[in-house]
Amino acid sequence: MKKALTTFLFLINFVSIQSQTETKFNDGFFEYIIEDPYSTENFEVSIKKYQNCPKGKFTIPESIYWSYNNKTYKIVGISENAFKDCVNLNEVVFPNSLKYIGDEAFKNTGLKTLNYPKGLTSIGYGVFRECKNLETINIEEGVTYIGNSTFSWCNSLLNVTISNTVKSFGYSTFSACKNLRSIVIPDSVENIESGLFGGCSNLETVKISDSLKKIPYNTFSGCERLNNVVIPDNIEKIESSTFSGCKSLTSITIPENVKTIGDYAFYNCIKLENVLVEVKIPIIINNTVFKDVAINNIPLEVPENSELLYKNANIWKNFKTIIPLKITNFYNNLRVEFYPNPASKEIKIELNNSTLKEVSIYNNLGQFIKSSKVLTIDTSSLSKGIYYLQVETNLGKTTKKLVIE
């Protein structure tokens, strides 16, 4: 009987201790959620606002000391909705100890600039979405993944620098960033999900990673001012609605490795004037691919000796004329890229399978301004306005429009 009573009292005491174990604490300003309240080795917490939002610049510390149990906890996470709607929070400095950020942690805050934290192993949905004052993002070396809708609806976003350690983007990462005009996706990026720039209505130029194999659904849908985009040679699949509603796109080149083009891929691209297809055997497409595009007024350029195939291929045969091009001509048309555009300080030119001879810059009146024989050109002395680059390579010349802001 005595042994049974002792066991019973022990169980009561154990349950009492368990029920008293704290799972969170606060310092009057912030609340800290303990990752594993029962651990005797790993003392880690996530952070969130306690009662009031922080204002101005907020530096998140590496650790926090709790006098209640005389332990120091490493801050490894930012909780879901942690600082949501903190409209007077202008800047955040993240600790190196940070491992994850929860869903919508900084949604609708007053952030103006952001150094995207490196070392994250997990990031939730829409972490920085609807940050209406956010203008500049620097994604640092070491970052490998940018999450779903991370920056969507950041309507003031202008400047994005992406390090060459980034490997992939989630869906709709920059969707509806209506002020974004130019962006470079480095060649380190091997995968992007759907809707990456969907609804970026002022996006004009973009450099796509050469490492991609497909351009997913809605990637540039609704980018009404997009006028300069080169589809990389390695692309095998252009998914549905990829360029739908790109009303300023005047020409497009479909590289020779493309095997499929999805429905509505170029729907409502009403200013298309030229389509060049490097694929020797016509891709099977349906009548929605160029829906609401007057292809009967547009010339179609195809590889030499493939014109008869295209003249008998469904949809392709409806283009105004089908023009055979020798393979060397492909690189004289749309194989010159430059970024950013619009530019201010400098532009960088990229060439595929050709060697630069000279770049000449002319103003909107056709007057010669300057020339260069290097791929990086200083444009800081140019006044605001529209210019034209005449790029001469060993394969020929091409002309591109440049906007200086």
GROMACS .gro file of C-alpha atoms in nm:
model
  405
    1MET     CA    1   0.000   0.000   0.000
    2LYS     CA    2   0.282   0.240   0.088
    3LYS     CA    3   0.457   0.165  -0.245
    4ALA     CA    4   0.139   0.232  -0.442
    5LEU     CA    5   0.085   0.563  -0.260
    6THR     CA    6   0.442   0.671  -0.334
    7THR     CA    7   0.395   0.593  -0.704
    8PHE     CA    8   0.065   0.785  -0.710
    9LEU     CA    9   0.224   1.091  -0.548
   10PHE     CA   10   0.514   1.079  -0.795
   11LEU     CA   11   0.273   1.080  -1.090
   12ILE     CA   12   0.080   1.375  -0.947
   13ASN     CA   13   0.406   1.566  -0.898
   14PHE     CA   14   0.521   1.481  -1.255
   15VAL     CA   15   0.194   1.603  -1.407
   16SER     CA   16   0.216   1.919  -1.198
   17ILE     CA   17   0.568   1.991  -1.323
   18GLN     CA   18   0.460   1.930  -1.685
   19SER     CA   19   0.161   2.163  -1.653
   20GLN     CA   20   0.383   2.439  -1.514
   21THR     CA   21   0.635   2.421  -1.799
   22GLU     CA   22   0.641   2.757  -1.975
   23THR     CA   23   0.610   2.764  -2.354
   24LYS     CA   24   0.659   3.137  -2.403
   25PHE     CA   25   0.765   3.452  -2.224
   26ASN     CA   26   0.795   3.824  -2.290
   27ASP     CA   27   1.015   4.116  -2.193
   28GLY     CA   28   0.739   4.375  -2.216
   29PHE     CA   29   0.824   4.454  -2.578
   30PHE     CA   30   0.842   4.120  -2.758
   31GLU     CA   31   0.709   3.772  -2.705
   32TYR     CA   32   0.934   3.467  -2.738
   33ILE     CA   33   0.794   3.124  -2.816
   34ILE     CA   34   1.014   2.840  -2.695
   35GLU     CA   35   1.086   2.586  -2.966
   36ASP     CA   36   1.112   2.286  -2.732
   37PRO     CA   37   1.006   2.366  -2.374
   38TYR     CA   38   1.126   2.028  -2.246
   39SER     CA   39   1.472   2.031  -2.402
   40THR     CA   40   1.770   2.041  -2.170
   41GLU     CA   41   2.017   2.105  -2.453
   42ASN     CA   42   1.865   2.325  -2.723
   43PHE     CA   43   1.740   2.659  -2.596
   44GLU     CA   44   1.583   2.825  -2.900
   45VAL     CA   45   1.292   3.066  -2.952
   46SER     CA   46   1.102   3.251  -3.218
   47ILE     CA   47   1.010   3.618  -3.179
   48LYS     CA   48   0.699   3.832  -3.239
   49LYS     CA   49   0.560   4.164  -3.121
   50TYR     CA   50   0.410   4.152  -2.772
   51GLN     CA   51   0.155   4.433  -2.752
   52ASN     CA   52   0.279   4.728  -2.959
   53CYS     CA   53   0.456   4.737  -3.292
   54PRO     CA   54   0.822   4.840  -3.311
   55LYS     CA   55   0.888   5.164  -3.499
   56GLY     CA   56   1.171   5.286  -3.719
   57LYS     CA   57   1.472   5.055  -3.732
   58PHE     CA   58   1.451   4.725  -3.543
   59THR     CA   59   1.754   4.502  -3.488
   60ILE     CA   60   1.663   4.149  -3.387
   61PRO     CA   61   1.923   4.016  -3.141
   62GLU     CA   62   2.096   3.680  -3.173
   63SER     CA   63   1.974   3.573  -2.828
   64ILE     CA   64   1.757   3.667  -2.530
   65TYR     CA   65   1.816   3.600  -2.160
   66TRP     CA   66   1.524   3.488  -1.941
   67SER     CA   67   1.584   3.550  -1.574
   68TYR     CA   68   1.293   3.324  -1.472
   69ASN     CA   69   1.496   3.010  -1.543
   70ASN     CA   70   1.839   3.169  -1.582
   71LYS     CA   71   1.872   3.054  -1.944
   72THR     CA   72   1.982   3.227  -2.264
   73TYR     CA   73   1.779   3.139  -2.573
   74LYS     CA   74   1.901   3.169  -2.931
   75ILE     CA   75   1.654   3.345  -3.161
   76VAL     CA   76   1.612   3.113  -3.460
   77GLY     CA   77   1.268   3.208  -3.593
   78ILE     CA   78   1.018   3.484  -3.658
   79SER     CA   79   0.667   3.368  -3.583
   80GLU     CA   80   0.368   3.368  -3.818
   81ASN     CA   81   0.212   3.717  -3.842
   82ALA     CA   82   0.489   3.835  -3.605
   83PHE     CA   83   0.497   4.200  -3.718
   84LYS     CA   84   0.204   4.207  -3.959
   85ASP     CA   85   0.053   4.555  -4.010
   86CYS     CA   86   0.337   4.732  -3.826
   87VAL     CA   87   0.318   5.022  -4.069
   88ASN     CA   88   0.577   5.234  -3.885
   89LEU     CA   89   0.843   4.963  -3.896
   90ASN     CA   90   1.088   5.094  -4.160
   91GLU     CA   91   1.390   4.865  -4.139
   92VAL     CA   92   1.479   4.527  -3.992
   93VAL     CA   93   1.825   4.388  -3.925
   94PHE     CA   94   1.819   4.009  -3.902
   95PRO     CA   95   2.048   3.797  -3.683
   96ASN     CA   96   2.280   3.534  -3.831
   97SER     CA   97   2.111   3.280  -3.606
   98LEU     CA   98   1.782   3.304  -3.798
   99LYS     CA   99   1.658   2.977  -3.952
  100TYR     CA  100   1.296   3.046  -4.050
  101ILE     CA  101   1.030   3.315  -4.097
  102GLY     CA  102   0.661   3.229  -4.061
  103ASP     CA  103   0.370   3.314  -4.292
  104GLU     CA  104   0.305   3.687  -4.349
  105ALA     CA  105   0.546   3.780  -4.071
  106PHE     CA  106   0.609   4.128  -4.218
  107LYS     CA  107   0.300   4.169  -4.434
  108ASN     CA  108   0.190   4.531  -4.475
  109THR     CA  109   0.477   4.680  -4.276
  110GLY     CA  110   0.648   5.012  -4.352
  111LEU     CA  111   0.976   4.856  -4.467
  112LYS     CA  112   1.160   5.071  -4.722
  113THR     CA  113   1.476   4.869  -4.781
  114LEU     CA  114   1.548   4.504  -4.714
  115ASN     CA  115   1.855   4.285  -4.692
  116TYR     CA  116   1.699   3.945  -4.738
  117PRO     CA  117   1.834   3.724  -4.457
  118LYS     CA  118   2.079   3.453  -4.557
  119GLY     CA  119   2.094   3.116  -4.387
  120LEU     CA  120   1.718   3.059  -4.386
  121THR     CA  121   1.612   2.695  -4.413
  122SER     CA  122   1.239   2.771  -4.425
  123ILE     CA  123   1.029   3.070  -4.523
  124GLY     CA  124   0.651   3.094  -4.511
  125TYR     CA  125   0.394   3.234  -4.750
  126GLY     CA  126   0.378   3.608  -4.827
  127VAL     CA  127   0.640   3.709  -4.571
  128PHE     CA  128   0.691   4.062  -4.711
  129ARG     CA  129   0.380   4.094  -4.928
  130GLU     CA  130   0.194   4.426  -4.946
  131CYS     CA  131   0.488   4.624  -4.806
  132LYS     CA  132   0.375   4.931  -4.994
  133ASN     CA  133   0.684   5.143  -4.917
  134LEU     CA  134   0.944   4.880  -5.002
  135GLU     CA  135   1.167   5.016  -5.280
  136THR     CA  136   1.494   4.823  -5.260
  137ILE     CA  137   1.570   4.456  -5.199
  138ASN     CA  138   1.916   4.306  -5.170
  139ILE     CA  139   1.918   3.926  -5.173
  140GLU     CA  140   2.254   3.841  -5.023
  141GLU     CA  141   2.512   3.573  -5.101
  142GLY     CA  142   2.415   3.246  -4.937
  143VAL     CA  143   2.042   3.273  -5.002
  144THR     CA  144   1.926   2.978  -5.216
  145TYR     CA  145   1.545   3.005  -5.217
  146ILE     CA  146   1.286   3.286  -5.231
  147GLY     CA  147   0.941   3.176  -5.117
  148ASN     CA  148   0.583   3.192  -5.241
  149SER     CA  149   0.437   3.543  -5.283
  150THR     CA  150   0.728   3.678  -5.079
  151PHE     CA  151   0.716   4.026  -5.234
  152SER     CA  152   0.379   4.028  -5.411
  153TRP     CA  153   0.191   4.359  -5.416
  154CYS     CA  154   0.498   4.560  -5.310
  155ASN     CA  155   0.385   4.844  -5.531
  156SER     CA  156   0.684   5.076  -5.475
  157LEU     CA  157   0.948   4.815  -5.551
  158LEU     CA  158   1.207   4.948  -5.798
  159ASN     CA  159   1.544   4.790  -5.729
  160VAL     CA  160   1.610   4.419  -5.682
  161THR     CA  161   1.958   4.269  -5.659
  162ILE     CA  162   1.967   3.888  -5.662
  163SER     CA  163   2.285   3.704  -5.567
  164ASN     CA  164   2.417   3.421  -5.780
  165THR     CA  165   2.360   3.170  -5.500
  166VAL     CA  166   1.983   3.172  -5.551
  167LYS     CA  167   1.862   2.844  -5.702
  168SER     CA  168   1.483   2.873  -5.709
  169PHE     CA  169   1.179   3.098  -5.666
  170GLY     CA  170   0.836   3.004  -5.534
  171TYR     CA  171   0.513   3.097  -5.707
  172SER     CA  172   0.408   3.462  -5.752
  173THR     CA  173   0.722   3.589  -5.577
  174PHE     CA  174   0.707   3.935  -5.738
  175SER     CA  175   0.348   3.931  -5.866
  176ALA     CA  176   0.166   4.265  -5.890
  177CYS     CA  177   0.479   4.471  -5.809
  178LYS     CA  178   0.341   4.744  -6.029
  179ASN     CA  179   0.642   4.980  -6.016
  180LEU     CA  180   0.909   4.722  -6.101
  181ARG     CA  181   1.059   4.805  -6.440
  182SER     CA  182   1.368   4.592  -6.484
  183ILE     CA  183   1.514   4.281  -6.322
  184VAL     CA  184   1.791   4.028  -6.376
  185ILE     CA  185   1.740   3.663  -6.283
  186PRO     CA  186   2.095   3.522  -6.250
  187ASP     CA  187   2.200   3.206  -6.429
  188SER     CA  188   2.228   3.025  -6.094
  189VAL     CA  189   1.846   3.004  -6.085
  190GLU     CA  190   1.739   2.659  -6.205
  191ASN     CA  191   1.368   2.666  -6.122
  192ILE     CA  192   1.086   2.919  -6.094
  193GLU     CA  193   0.724   2.852  -6.012
  194SER     CA  194   0.415   3.002  -6.176
  195GLY     CA  195   0.322   3.370  -6.178
  196LEU     CA  196   0.668   3.500  -6.087
  197PHE     CA  197   0.604   3.845  -6.241
  198GLY     CA  198   0.233   3.817  -6.312
  199GLY     CA  199   0.064   4.157  -6.302
  200CYS     CA  200   0.389   4.359  -6.299
  201SER     CA  201   0.228   4.606  -6.533
  202ASN     CA  202   0.529   4.839  -6.567
  203LEU     CA  203   0.797   4.573  -6.611
  204GLU     CA  204   0.979   4.657  -6.935
  205THR     CA  205   1.291   4.442  -6.947
  206VAL     CA  206   1.396   4.119  -6.783
  207LYS     CA  207   1.699   3.896  -6.813
  208ILE     CA  208   1.594   3.532  -6.768
  209SER     CA  209   1.831   3.271  -6.625
  210ASP     CA  210   2.001   3.061  -6.891
  211SER     CA  211   1.973   2.760  -6.657
  212LEU     CA  212   1.596   2.733  -6.678
  213LYS     CA  213   1.430   2.450  -6.871
  214LYS     CA  214   1.078   2.592  -6.869
  215ILE     CA  215   0.892   2.921  -6.830
  216PRO     CA  216   0.592   2.839  -6.610
  217TYR     CA  217   0.227   2.937  -6.623
  218ASN     CA  218   0.156   3.311  -6.596
  219THR     CA  219   0.522   3.408  -6.550
  220PHE     CA  220   0.477   3.739  -6.735
  221SER     CA  221   0.099   3.751  -6.762
  222GLY     CA  222  -0.028   4.108  -6.755
  223CYS     CA  223   0.316   4.267  -6.798
  224GLU     CA  224   0.169   4.526  -7.031
  225ARG     CA  225   0.491   4.723  -7.089
  226LEU     CA  226   0.727   4.431  -7.135
  227ASN     CA  227   0.915   4.501  -7.458
  228ASN     CA  228   1.250   4.335  -7.417
  229VAL     CA  229   1.279   3.968  -7.327
  230VAL     CA  230   1.495   3.692  -7.466
  231ILE     CA  231   1.389   3.332  -7.412
  232PRO     CA  232   1.706   3.137  -7.320
  233ASP     CA  233   1.833   2.867  -7.554
  234ASN     CA  234   1.786   2.590  -7.296
  235ILE     CA  235   1.410   2.642  -7.260
  236GLU     CA  236   1.212   2.332  -7.356
  237LYS     CA  237   0.865   2.431  -7.241
  238ILE     CA  238   0.667   2.756  -7.254
  239GLU     CA  239   0.364   2.694  -7.037
  240SER     CA  240   0.015   2.838  -7.076
  241SER     CA  241  -0.047   3.213  -7.045
  242THR     CA  242   0.325   3.279  -6.999
  243PHE     CA  243   0.322   3.605  -7.196
  244SER     CA  244  -0.052   3.669  -7.209
  245GLY     CA  245  -0.141   4.036  -7.202
  246CYS     CA  246   0.212   4.155  -7.286
  247LYS     CA  247   0.073   4.433  -7.499
  248SER     CA  248   0.407   4.604  -7.570
  249LEU     CA  249   0.596   4.298  -7.687
  250THR     CA  250   0.690   4.355  -8.051
  251SER     CA  251   0.899   4.050  -8.130
  252ILE     CA  252   0.969   3.707  -7.992
  253THR     CA  253   1.221   3.433  -8.067
  254ILE     CA  254   1.137   3.074  -7.984
  255PRO     CA  255   1.464   2.880  -7.939
  256GLU     CA  256   1.531   2.550  -8.111
  257ASN     CA  257   1.503   2.340  -7.791
  258VAL     CA  258   1.140   2.436  -7.723
  259LYS     CA  259   0.915   2.130  -7.751
  260THR     CA  260   0.578   2.257  -7.623
  261ILE     CA  261   0.393   2.589  -7.609
  262GLY     CA  262   0.091   2.603  -7.379
  263ASP     CA  263  -0.254   2.752  -7.437
  264TYR     CA  264  -0.279   3.132  -7.445
  265ALA     CA  265   0.102   3.163  -7.422
  266PHE     CA  266   0.100   3.484  -7.633
  267TYR     CA  267  -0.266   3.578  -7.592
  268ASN     CA  268  -0.342   3.947  -7.650
  269CYS     CA  269   0.017   4.039  -7.743
  270ILE     CA  270  -0.137   4.293  -7.974
  271LYS     CA  271   0.186   4.468  -8.083
  272LEU     CA  272   0.369   4.161  -8.204
  273GLU     CA  273   0.535   4.245  -8.535
  274ASN     CA  274   0.776   3.959  -8.580
  275VAL     CA  275   0.796   3.597  -8.467
  276LEU     CA  276   1.112   3.395  -8.518
  277VAL     CA  277   1.106   3.020  -8.456
  278GLU     CA  278   1.435   2.831  -8.447
  279VAL     CA  279   1.264   2.489  -8.426
  280LYS     CA  280   1.306   2.298  -8.751
  281ILE     CA  281   0.992   2.083  -8.716
  282PRO     CA  282   0.681   2.290  -8.627
  283ILE     CA  283   0.561   2.262  -8.268
  284ILE     CA  284   0.201   2.143  -8.242
  285ILE     CA  285  -0.004   2.433  -8.101
  286ASN     CA  286  -0.372   2.521  -8.087
  287ASN     CA  287  -0.551   2.837  -8.189
  288THR     CA  288  -0.539   2.994  -7.841
  289VAL     CA  289  -0.157   3.034  -7.837
  290PHE     CA  290  -0.178   3.355  -8.044
  291LYS     CA  291  -0.540   3.439  -7.961
  292ASP     CA  292  -0.628   3.803  -8.036
  293VAL     CA  293  -0.298   3.849  -8.218
  294ALA     CA  294  -0.327   3.943  -8.588
  295ILE     CA  295  -0.085   3.676  -8.706
  296ASN     CA  296  -0.218   3.712  -9.059
  297ASN     CA  297  -0.029   4.045  -9.063
  298ILE     CA  298   0.290   3.916  -8.904
  299PRO     CA  299   0.588   3.757  -9.083
  300LEU     CA  300   0.712   3.425  -8.944
  301GLU     CA  301   1.083   3.351  -8.970
  302VAL     CA  302   1.185   2.985  -8.958
  303PRO     CA  303   1.499   2.777  -9.022
  304GLU     CA  304   1.612   2.735  -9.379
  305ASN     CA  305   1.452   2.431  -9.547
  306SER     CA  306   1.166   2.429  -9.291
  307GLU     CA  307   0.937   2.679  -9.460
  308LEU     CA  308   0.730   2.415  -9.640
  309LEU     CA  309   0.664   2.234  -9.310
  310TYR     CA  310   0.540   2.556  -9.151
  311LYS     CA  311   0.325   2.643  -9.454
  312ASN     CA  312   0.137   2.319  -9.394
  313ALA     CA  313   0.131   2.325  -9.011
  314ASN     CA  314  -0.183   2.414  -8.821
  315ILE     CA  315  -0.182   2.777  -8.694
  316TRP     CA  316   0.171   2.845  -8.820
  317LYS     CA  317   0.041   2.847  -9.175
  318ASN     CA  318  -0.185   3.142  -9.089
  319PHE     CA  319   0.103   3.388  -9.052
  320LYS     CA  320   0.130   3.653  -9.324
  321THR     CA  321   0.449   3.521  -9.478
  322ILE     CA  322   0.692   3.245  -9.388
  323ILE     CA  323   1.052   3.347  -9.438
  324PRO     CA  324   1.344   3.102  -9.436
  325LEU     CA  325   1.653   3.217  -9.249
  326LYS     CA  326   2.001   3.075  -9.251
  327ILE     CA  327   2.121   2.971  -8.908
  328THR     CA  328   2.370   3.259  -8.889
  329ASN     CA  329   2.086   3.507  -8.925
  330PHE     CA  330   1.931   3.398  -8.595
  331TYR     CA  331   2.204   3.572  -8.404
  332ASN     CA  332   2.171   3.896  -8.596
  333ASN     CA  333   1.815   3.958  -8.479
  334LEU     CA  334   1.741   3.894  -8.112
  335ARG     CA  335   2.056   3.743  -7.969
  336VAL     CA  336   2.174   4.059  -7.800
  337GLU     CA  337   2.061   4.131  -7.445
  338PHE     CA  338   2.136   4.426  -7.219
  339TYR     CA  339   2.027   4.527  -6.874
  340PRO     CA  340   1.901   4.713  -6.684
  341ASN     CA  341   1.658   4.895  -6.908
  342PRO     CA  342   1.560   5.161  -6.806
  343ALA     CA  343   1.912   5.242  -6.686
  344SER     CA  344   2.087   5.526  -6.508
  345LYS     CA  345   2.452   5.451  -6.425
  346GLU     CA  346   2.553   5.170  -6.658
  347ILE     CA  347   2.433   4.889  -6.880
  348LYS     CA  348   2.572   4.540  -6.932
  349ILE     CA  349   2.550   4.365  -7.269
  350GLU     CA  350   2.528   3.989  -7.312
  351LEU     CA  351   2.595   3.811  -7.641
  352ASN     CA  352   2.516   3.453  -7.741
  353ASN     CA  353   2.758   3.283  -7.978
  354SER     CA  354   2.906   3.607  -8.108
  355THR     CA  355   3.191   3.848  -8.035
  356LEU     CA  356   3.147   4.219  -7.978
  357LYS     CA  357   3.306   4.459  -8.223
  358GLU     CA  358   3.153   4.791  -8.122
  359VAL     CA  359   2.849   4.949  -7.957
  360SER     CA  360   2.728   5.288  -8.082
  361ILE     CA  361   2.471   5.496  -7.893
  362TYR     CA  362   2.239   5.737  -8.073
  363ASN     CA  363   1.980   5.974  -7.932
  364ASN     CA  364   1.615   5.986  -8.032
  365LEU     CA  365   1.701   6.217  -8.324
  366GLY     CA  366   1.950   5.969  -8.465
  367GLN     CA  367   2.252   6.175  -8.357
  368PHE     CA  368   2.565   5.982  -8.258
  369ILE     CA  369   2.644   6.016  -7.885
  370LYS     CA  370   2.925   5.775  -7.799
  371SER     CA  371   3.072   5.433  -7.872
  372SER     CA  372   3.230   5.152  -7.676
  373LYS     CA  373   3.410   4.825  -7.740
  374VAL     CA  374   3.343   4.669  -7.400
  375LEU     CA  375   3.033   4.492  -7.267
  376THR     CA  376   2.983   4.723  -6.966
  377ILE     CA  377   2.903   5.079  -7.072
  378ASP     CA  378   2.893   5.386  -6.847
  379THR     CA  379   2.565   5.573  -6.908
  380SER     CA  380   2.583   5.816  -6.615
  381SER     CA  381   2.656   6.111  -6.846
  382LEU     CA  382   2.348   6.055  -7.060
  383SER     CA  383   2.044   6.278  -7.008
  384LYS     CA  384   1.706   6.124  -6.940
  385GLY     CA  385   1.531   6.004  -7.252
  386ILE     CA  386   1.521   5.742  -7.526
  387TYR     CA  387   1.836   5.620  -7.700
  388TYR     CA  388   1.926   5.349  -7.948
  389LEU     CA  389   2.211   5.101  -7.921
  390GLN     CA  390   2.362   4.974  -8.242
  391VAL     CA  391   2.548   4.657  -8.147
  392GLU     CA  392   2.794   4.520  -8.401
  393THR     CA  393   2.925   4.165  -8.362
  394ASN     CA  394   3.116   3.926  -8.583
  395LEU     CA  395   2.774   3.797  -8.701
  396GLY     CA  396   2.627   4.133  -8.793
  397LYS     CA  397   2.445   4.433  -8.643
  398THR     CA  398   2.128   4.481  -8.444
  399THR     CA  399   1.961   4.785  -8.288
  400LYS     CA  400   1.793   4.802  -7.947
  401LYS     CA  401   1.603   5.076  -7.765
  402LEU     CA  402   1.749   5.209  -7.437
  403VAL     CA  403   1.567   5.425  -7.181
  404ILE     CA  404   1.772   5.646  -6.947
  405GLU     CA  405   1.608   5.762  -6.625
   0.00000   0.00000   0.00000
